[in-house]
Amino acid sequence: MIRPAAASAAAPIEYPSSDGKPMAENDAQRSAIMYGIGALTRHFGDRRDVYVSGDLLIYYEEGNPRVSIAPDVFVVFGVEDRQRPNYKLWEERHAPAFVLEVASPSTWRDDVGRKRSVYARLGVREYWRYDPAGEHLPARLQGERLTRSGYVRQPVATGTDGTLTLRSETLGLELRAAPGRELRFRDPATGDDLRSHAEEAEGRLAEAAARSAAETRAAAAETRAAAAEARVAELEVALRERASGRESAP
């Protein structure tokens, strides 16, 4: 008697790490995304329970790999800081607390429509949007905070020079968009802008060059001081010899 083959185990569900779409469609968008990821990664670098990423697929329905979303920049608190191929919400059990989307001609409508609804459903506490070109959103910088009734637009402070400033309670940072300049995160405790990895590397090189120049100047000053001391010693010897000669003269 031929017995039917045992049913094979269900094939594991594959959750792709890429949706085949590019990170950005222009330089301004790419620059803002890379700055945001790099600056926030450095800022939270000493915390192992904060995960910063961007352009990474977030899957939020277990068993359904067709449903995902990829924020340009996001921050999650309460999860391990490690590299991931994607982010499965049912495994991590923590949704992003902060999301930043950078507008482009083909994405800004999705940012203010579908993505906004999904982020609210996932419980993203703060949702921010930045328009590098200032061509798609009513303001270059917008921020919303999640309440029981949904997202509520946050007031933007406008400086005398036109700089837009929003404060993120979730991050403890300010987001600033100055006319003609790129988005910057600022630490209100120090008043300093957060630097990207590239800016930090350039800063360290500049600091190293400044230290080297200072050390060179200090060494030169020490050499001059030593030469001056030697000259004074020579003069003192000469004066003593001259005085001794006068005393021994008849």
XYZ file of C-alpha atoms in Angstrom:
250
model
C 0.000 0.000 0.000
C 1.334 3.324 -1.001
C 0.925 5.922 1.708
C 0.540 9.600 0.762
C 3.597 11.713 1.403
C 3.467 13.713 4.586
C 2.492 17.314 4.045
C 5.593 19.427 3.792
C 6.145 22.069 6.400
C 4.942 25.494 5.400
C 7.641 27.445 3.642
C 8.960 30.339 5.704
C 7.665 33.733 4.693
C 10.280 35.962 3.140
C 10.341 39.602 4.086
C 12.542 41.398 1.520
C 15.096 43.927 2.697
C 14.532 46.159 -0.332
C 11.553 47.379 -2.296
C 13.685 48.143 -5.353
C 13.186 51.879 -5.017
C 16.107 54.309 -4.711
C 16.774 56.115 -1.436
C 16.181 59.491 -3.045
C 15.436 61.016 -6.407
C 17.584 64.145 -6.117
C 20.680 65.367 -4.301
C 18.857 67.644 -1.865
C 16.620 64.846 -0.649
C 19.508 62.397 -0.367
C 21.656 64.901 1.522
C 18.905 65.611 4.057
C 18.212 61.907 4.624
C 21.874 61.011 5.075
C 22.414 63.963 7.409
C 19.402 63.020 9.526
C 20.468 59.392 9.916
C 24.107 60.250 10.565
C 23.506 63.124 12.985
C 20.962 61.229 15.086
C 23.101 58.072 15.085
C 25.996 60.087 16.509
C 23.762 61.895 19.002
C 22.409 58.649 20.477
C 25.648 56.735 19.955
C 26.228 56.061 23.649
C 22.780 54.511 24.147
C 22.361 50.821 23.329
C 18.564 51.039 23.629
C 18.055 53.548 20.811
C 17.907 52.450 17.185
C 18.329 55.036 14.417
C 17.816 54.127 10.782
C 16.260 55.259 7.545
C 15.076 54.001 4.178
C 14.544 50.628 5.873
C 11.423 48.540 5.302
C 9.171 48.297 8.341
C 6.767 45.338 8.219
C 3.786 45.774 10.503
C 1.460 42.865 9.600
C 2.846 39.448 10.497
C 2.488 37.018 7.626
C 1.896 39.742 5.053
C 5.155 40.831 3.388
C 3.217 42.895 0.873
C 2.466 45.495 3.534
C 5.391 47.676 4.564
C 6.549 51.270 4.901
C 10.017 52.818 4.695
C 10.496 56.117 6.567
C 13.320 58.328 5.359
C 14.612 58.754 8.934
C 13.285 57.156 12.105
C 14.202 56.622 15.755
C 13.034 53.779 17.984
C 13.478 53.762 21.761
C 13.601 50.587 23.812
C 15.174 48.246 21.238
C 18.728 47.068 20.729
C 20.995 49.219 18.620
C 22.159 46.738 15.976
C 22.090 46.307 12.227
C 18.925 44.845 10.728
C 17.914 43.776 7.191
C 14.421 45.097 7.916
C 12.236 45.909 10.904
C 9.413 43.533 11.898
C 7.117 45.299 14.301
C 5.668 42.123 15.839
C 9.170 40.965 16.786
C 10.563 44.280 18.001
C 7.334 45.294 19.781
C 8.299 48.965 19.601
C 7.177 51.307 16.845
C 9.294 54.286 15.843
C 8.777 57.216 18.189
C 10.041 59.753 15.659
C 9.765 59.781 11.863
C 11.059 62.335 9.388
C 10.041 62.269 5.746
C 11.926 64.402 3.212
C 9.662 65.595 0.401
C 10.375 65.016 -3.259
C 8.235 65.562 -6.381
C 7.037 61.957 -6.406
C 6.706 61.282 -2.662
C 5.268 64.313 -0.928
C 1.638 63.407 -1.604
C 2.201 59.978 -0.071
C 3.901 61.647 2.900
C 0.840 63.741 3.752
C -1.656 61.026 2.846
C -1.112 57.287 3.169
C 2.056 57.423 5.256
C 0.534 59.847 7.729
C -2.386 57.465 8.297
C -0.101 54.448 8.710
C 2.168 56.228 11.184
C -0.817 57.269 13.270
C -2.076 53.672 13.279
C 1.357 52.367 14.325
C 1.561 54.876 17.177
C 4.443 57.023 15.893
C 4.471 59.823 18.473
C 6.033 62.513 16.303
C 5.837 62.809 12.536
C 7.907 65.505 10.832
C 8.139 66.559 7.194
C 10.860 68.585 5.520
C 10.721 70.076 2.033
C 14.278 70.949 0.884
C 13.127 72.885 -2.169
C 10.144 74.532 -0.477
C 8.024 73.635 -3.485
C 5.641 70.959 -2.248
C 4.559 71.673 1.340
C 3.001 74.876 2.704
C 6.115 75.289 4.864
C 9.580 73.784 4.465
C 9.334 72.273 7.942
C 6.240 70.765 9.521
C 5.745 68.705 12.664
C 2.832 66.782 14.146
C 2.372 65.081 17.497
C 0.055 62.146 18.048
C -2.902 62.638 20.382
C -5.988 60.548 21.127
C -7.779 62.299 18.290
C -4.925 61.898 15.812
C -2.028 64.034 14.711
C -1.992 67.665 15.802
C 0.160 70.201 13.980
C 2.839 71.761 16.177
C 3.561 75.498 16.176
C 6.620 76.620 14.266
C 8.779 79.488 15.514
C 9.920 81.808 12.735
C 13.090 83.809 13.316
C 13.757 87.309 12.028
C 15.913 85.779 9.290
C 13.147 83.381 8.264
C 14.568 80.339 10.081
C 11.865 77.824 10.996
C 12.324 76.035 14.326
C 10.378 73.101 15.741
C 11.093 71.364 19.037
C 10.901 67.587 19.267
C 9.912 66.530 22.768
C 10.601 62.916 21.837
C 14.213 63.556 20.839
C 14.881 66.518 23.112
C 16.181 68.378 20.065
C 15.232 71.261 17.802
C 14.788 70.979 14.053
C 15.799 74.114 12.159
C 15.411 75.060 8.515
C 17.127 78.327 7.595
C 16.635 80.009 4.204
C 19.200 78.754 1.726
C 20.511 76.133 4.162
C 19.867 72.459 4.805
C 17.897 71.061 7.719
C 19.797 70.896 10.984
C 19.131 69.290 14.346
C 20.201 71.441 17.276
C 20.812 70.493 20.882
C 19.100 73.240 22.933
C 21.246 72.307 25.952
C 24.425 73.375 24.163
C 23.097 75.534 21.334
C 25.169 73.488 18.877
C 23.992 71.874 15.665
C 24.401 68.130 15.413
C 27.100 67.192 12.934
C 26.956 64.399 10.404
C 29.644 61.722 10.226
C 31.378 63.608 7.410
C 31.184 66.925 9.256
C 32.482 65.277 12.411
C 35.405 63.782 10.493
C 36.190 67.172 8.939
C 35.943 68.795 12.351
C 38.338 66.283 13.865
C 40.809 66.853 11.032
C 40.568 70.610 11.556
C 41.041 70.180 15.314
C 44.028 67.899 14.733
C 45.542 70.428 12.330
C 44.964 73.228 14.849
C 46.596 71.185 17.624
C 49.553 70.379 15.370
C 49.967 74.042 14.467
C 49.747 75.037 18.131
C 52.317 72.409 19.095
C 54.617 73.635 16.312
C 54.263 77.217 17.531
C 54.914 76.122 21.111
C 58.007 74.167 20.061
C 59.299 77.156 18.107
C 58.692 79.416 21.097
C 60.580 76.993 23.350
C 63.466 76.928 20.879
C 63.576 80.717 20.804
C 63.418 80.851 24.602
C 66.242 78.317 24.903
C 68.343 80.313 22.427
C 67.675 83.500 24.362
C 68.676 81.828 27.632
C 71.852 80.522 26.010
C 72.644 84.009 24.722
C 72.079 85.511 28.176
C 74.355 82.873 29.673
C 77.047 83.706 27.124
C 76.759 87.415 27.922
C 76.981 86.731 31.662
C 80.148 84.675 31.111
C 81.627 87.406 28.954
C 80.799 90.069 31.550
C 82.353 88.023 34.335
C 85.506 87.459 32.287
C 85.724 91.174 31.496
C 85.212 92.105 35.149
C 87.830 89.559 36.202
C 90.276 91.009 33.691
C 89.829 94.515 35.049
C 90.387 93.359 38.614
C 93.658 91.580 37.741
C 95.049 94.506 35.761
C 97.933 96.454 37.598
